[in-house]
Amino acid sequence: MRDKYEPKLLGEINVQINKELYSGYPYLSMAAHFSQAKEELEHAMKFYEFLNDRGAKVELQASAQPDTKFGSPITVFEQVLEHEIFVTTRIHLLYEIAVVEKDYPTQVFLQWFVNEQVEEEKHATEILEALKLGGESGSALIMMDKALGSR
Ligand code: FEO
């Protein structure tokens, strides 16, 4: 290792480290979206298979175009939490209907989703709180990336 690095170059390389870390922000947000997207597809397939198992008709419906631009990690996870709260209200609505209709198999099936939504809201809240607490600095995001990756 050189004793004395040329100061200007050293300064610029340190700036570059910061820039590279900054470049990681949107990718980290996207990575979270991708892993979540796979989980959501599995949720959709659970409903799909449940209807199939019961001999009921699956009707795939049109879906709105999703956003293609991502905001800061905090903004992204605020949207994630808001969306999960919406999904929870949907699951609860289904459950209410199943209770009114005395559809016991659907009630049992939906219990997994009731619990899952508790986890999903908790997960999104924890990430959001950590982002608010740790800030959106490169090092805070790297630590969070590691923590999320080990789940
Ligand atoms: Fe399938 Fe994130 O709710």
mmCIF file of C-alpha atoms and ligand atoms in Angstrom:
data_model
loop_
_atom_site.group_PDB
_atom_site.id
_atom_site.type_symbol
_atom_site.label_atom_id
_atom_site.label_comp_id
_atom_site.label_asym_id
_atom_site.label_seq_id
_atom_site.Cartn_x
_atom_site.Cartn_y
_atom_site.Cartn_z
ATOM 1 C CA MET A 1 0.000 0.000 0.000
ATOM 2 C CA ARG A 2 1.290 3.460 -0.832
ATOM 3 C CA ASP A 3 2.069 5.718 2.108
ATOM 4 C CA LYS A 4 0.770 8.813 0.447
ATOM 5 C CA TYR A 5 -1.967 8.668 -2.084
ATOM 6 C CA GLU A 6 -2.138 11.609 -4.434
ATOM 7 C CA PRO A 7 -4.596 13.806 -2.515
ATOM 8 C CA LYS A 8 -6.724 14.937 -5.458
ATOM 9 C CA LEU A 9 -7.128 11.401 -6.772
ATOM 10 C CA LEU A 10 -7.783 10.086 -3.276
ATOM 11 C CA GLY A 11 -10.456 12.745 -2.765
ATOM 12 C CA GLU A 12 -12.130 11.918 -6.066
ATOM 13 C CA ILE A 13 -12.059 8.187 -5.401
ATOM 14 C CA ASN A 14 -13.733 8.824 -2.070
ATOM 15 C CA VAL A 15 -16.356 10.909 -3.846
ATOM 16 C CA GLN A 16 -16.756 8.007 -6.273
ATOM 17 C CA ILE A 17 -17.398 5.587 -3.399
ATOM 18 C CA ASN A 18 -20.158 7.896 -2.275
ATOM 19 C CA LYS A 19 -21.601 8.124 -5.794
ATOM 20 C CA GLU A 20 -21.515 4.365 -6.254
ATOM 21 C CA LEU A 21 -23.301 3.886 -2.943
ATOM 22 C CA TYR A 22 -25.857 6.472 -4.006
ATOM 23 C CA SER A 23 -26.393 4.542 -7.254
ATOM 24 C CA GLY A 24 -27.385 1.584 -5.115
ATOM 25 C CA TYR A 25 -30.464 3.359 -3.665
ATOM 26 C CA PRO A 26 -32.908 2.770 -6.519
ATOM 27 C CA TYR A 27 -31.552 -0.737 -7.094
ATOM 28 C CA LEU A 28 -32.083 -1.646 -3.473
ATOM 29 C CA SER A 29 -35.676 -0.433 -3.743
ATOM 30 C CA MET A 30 -36.152 -2.412 -6.929
ATOM 31 C CA ALA A 31 -34.641 -5.545 -5.373
ATOM 32 C CA ALA A 32 -37.193 -5.326 -2.577
ATOM 33 C CA HIS A 33 -39.927 -4.960 -5.175
ATOM 34 C CA PHE A 34 -38.747 -7.993 -7.118
ATOM 35 C CA SER A 35 -38.601 -10.361 -4.161
ATOM 36 C CA GLN A 36 -41.994 -9.075 -3.015
ATOM 37 C CA ALA A 37 -43.415 -9.501 -6.530
ATOM 38 C CA LYS A 38 -42.547 -13.215 -6.473
ATOM 39 C CA GLU A 39 -44.267 -13.621 -3.106
ATOM 40 C CA GLU A 40 -47.374 -11.850 -4.401
ATOM 41 C CA LEU A 41 -47.525 -14.176 -7.412
ATOM 42 C CA GLU A 42 -47.472 -17.091 -4.973
ATOM 43 C CA HIS A 43 -50.367 -15.495 -3.072
ATOM 44 C CA ALA A 44 -52.338 -15.108 -6.303
ATOM 45 C CA MET A 45 -51.658 -18.768 -7.135
ATOM 46 C CA LYS A 46 -52.923 -19.881 -3.726
ATOM 47 C CA PHE A 47 -56.283 -18.276 -4.508
ATOM 48 C CA TYR A 48 -56.170 -19.684 -8.040
ATOM 49 C CA GLU A 49 -55.544 -23.230 -6.849
ATOM 50 C CA PHE A 50 -58.102 -22.925 -4.073
ATOM 51 C CA LEU A 51 -60.829 -22.009 -6.598
ATOM 52 C CA ASN A 52 -59.673 -24.822 -8.883
ATOM 53 C CA ASP A 53 -59.726 -27.326 -6.019
ATOM 54 C CA ARG A 54 -63.294 -26.362 -5.273
ATOM 55 C CA GLY A 55 -64.382 -26.560 -8.883
ATOM 56 C CA ALA A 56 -65.032 -22.810 -9.106
ATOM 57 C CA LYS A 57 -64.203 -20.723 -12.149
ATOM 58 C CA VAL A 58 -61.008 -18.624 -12.202
ATOM 59 C CA GLU A 59 -61.459 -15.428 -14.222
ATOM 60 C CA LEU A 60 -58.239 -13.522 -14.806
ATOM 61 C CA GLN A 61 -58.991 -9.813 -14.883
ATOM 62 C CA ALA A 62 -57.273 -6.818 -16.479
ATOM 63 C CA SER A 63 -54.554 -5.171 -14.402
ATOM 64 C CA ALA A 64 -53.589 -1.486 -14.362
ATOM 65 C CA GLN A 65 -50.122 -0.510 -15.581
ATOM 66 C CA PRO A 66 -47.796 -0.309 -12.568
ATOM 67 C CA ASP A 67 -45.461 2.610 -11.847
ATOM 68 C CA THR A 68 -42.128 2.419 -13.612
ATOM 69 C CA LYS A 69 -40.419 5.172 -11.656
ATOM 70 C CA PHE A 70 -39.234 4.666 -8.106
ATOM 71 C CA GLY A 71 -38.854 7.355 -5.488
ATOM 72 C CA SER A 72 -36.526 7.306 -2.500
ATOM 73 C CA PRO A 73 -36.458 4.125 -0.362
ATOM 74 C CA ILE A 74 -38.618 5.865 2.263
ATOM 75 C CA THR A 75 -41.203 6.844 -0.355
ATOM 76 C CA VAL A 76 -41.174 3.322 -1.800
ATOM 77 C CA PHE A 77 -41.737 1.679 1.573
ATOM 78 C CA GLU A 78 -44.449 4.201 2.505
ATOM 79 C CA GLN A 79 -46.230 3.047 -0.652
ATOM 80 C CA VAL A 80 -45.555 -0.606 0.209
ATOM 81 C CA LEU A 81 -47.085 -0.179 3.677
ATOM 82 C CA GLU A 82 -50.091 1.694 2.295
ATOM 83 C CA HIS A 83 -50.601 -1.057 -0.269
ATOM 84 C CA GLU A 84 -50.333 -3.841 2.316
ATOM 85 C CA ILE A 85 -52.936 -2.076 4.485
ATOM 86 C CA PHE A 86 -55.192 -2.042 1.424
ATOM 87 C CA VAL A 87 -54.564 -5.777 0.835
ATOM 88 C CA THR A 88 -55.427 -6.445 4.491
ATOM 89 C CA THR A 89 -58.791 -4.685 4.086
ATOM 90 C CA ARG A 90 -59.436 -6.878 1.014
ATOM 91 C CA ILE A 91 -58.626 -10.090 2.923
ATOM 92 C CA HIS A 92 -60.852 -9.001 5.807
ATOM 93 C CA LEU A 93 -63.664 -8.231 3.377
ATOM 94 C CA LEU A 94 -63.366 -11.728 1.877
ATOM 95 C CA TYR A 95 -63.382 -13.219 5.354
ATOM 96 C CA GLU A 96 -66.508 -11.261 6.328
ATOM 97 C CA ILE A 97 -68.314 -12.515 3.233
ATOM 98 C CA ALA A 98 -67.205 -16.097 3.934
ATOM 99 C CA VAL A 99 -68.590 -15.778 7.481
ATOM 100 C CA VAL A 100 -71.928 -14.328 6.312
ATOM 101 C CA GLU A 101 -72.192 -17.043 3.649
ATOM 102 C CA LYS A 102 -71.220 -19.757 6.167
ATOM 103 C CA ASP A 103 -68.453 -20.889 3.769
ATOM 104 C CA TYR A 104 -66.254 -22.692 6.284
ATOM 105 C CA PRO A 105 -63.548 -23.970 3.897
ATOM 106 C CA THR A 106 -62.962 -20.433 2.619
ATOM 107 C CA GLN A 107 -62.760 -19.123 6.183
ATOM 108 C CA VAL A 108 -60.087 -21.690 7.014
ATOM 109 C CA PHE A 109 -58.244 -20.960 3.763
ATOM 110 C CA LEU A 110 -58.295 -17.207 4.452
ATOM 111 C CA GLN A 111 -56.853 -17.576 7.943
ATOM 112 C CA TRP A 112 -53.396 -18.068 6.414
ATOM 113 C CA PHE A 113 -53.811 -14.727 4.620
ATOM 114 C CA VAL A 114 -55.073 -12.968 7.767
ATOM 115 C CA ASN A 115 -51.846 -14.003 9.538
ATOM 116 C CA GLU A 116 -49.726 -13.274 6.499
ATOM 117 C CA GLN A 117 -51.015 -9.696 6.344
ATOM 118 C CA VAL A 118 -50.039 -9.140 9.981
ATOM 119 C CA GLU A 119 -46.508 -10.189 8.982
ATOM 120 C CA GLU A 120 -46.464 -8.135 5.806
ATOM 121 C CA GLU A 121 -47.595 -4.949 7.548
ATOM 122 C CA LYS A 122 -45.086 -5.574 10.345
ATOM 123 C CA HIS A 123 -42.296 -6.174 7.848
ATOM 124 C CA ALA A 124 -43.038 -3.007 5.852
ATOM 125 C CA THR A 125 -43.366 -0.954 9.054
ATOM 126 C CA GLU A 126 -40.030 -2.230 10.377
ATOM 127 C CA ILE A 127 -38.213 -1.381 7.162
ATOM 128 C CA LEU A 128 -39.817 2.052 7.044
ATOM 129 C CA GLU A 129 -38.930 2.779 10.674
ATOM 130 C CA ALA A 130 -35.344 1.615 10.100
ATOM 131 C CA LEU A 131 -35.042 3.839 7.041
ATOM 132 C CA LYS A 132 -36.397 6.820 8.958
ATOM 133 C CA LEU A 133 -34.071 6.108 11.859
ATOM 134 C CA GLY A 134 -30.923 5.220 9.935
ATOM 135 C CA GLY A 135 -31.507 7.630 7.120
ATOM 136 C CA GLU A 136 -30.903 6.820 3.514
ATOM 137 C CA SER A 137 -27.135 6.910 3.737
ATOM 138 C CA GLY A 138 -25.207 4.285 1.827
ATOM 139 C CA SER A 139 -23.966 2.486 4.929
ATOM 140 C CA ALA A 140 -27.450 2.333 6.493
ATOM 141 C CA LEU A 141 -28.833 0.848 3.280
ATOM 142 C CA ILE A 142 -26.046 -1.710 3.003
ATOM 143 C CA MET A 143 -26.757 -2.886 6.548
ATOM 144 C CA MET A 144 -30.454 -3.139 5.780
ATOM 145 C CA ASP A 145 -29.786 -5.000 2.538
ATOM 146 C CA LYS A 146 -27.768 -7.582 4.510
ATOM 147 C CA ALA A 147 -30.470 -7.870 7.180
ATOM 148 C CA LEU A 148 -33.218 -8.338 4.579
ATOM 149 C CA GLY A 149 -31.115 -10.777 2.588
ATOM 150 C CA SER A 150 -30.688 -13.022 5.634
ATOM 151 C CA ARG A 151 -34.456 -13.306 6.280
HETATM 152 FE FE1 FEO B 1 -50.202 -10.720 -0.827
HETATM 153 FE FE2 FEO B 1 -48.388 -8.409 0.221
HETATM 154 O O1 FEO B 1 -50.043 -9.233 0.178
#
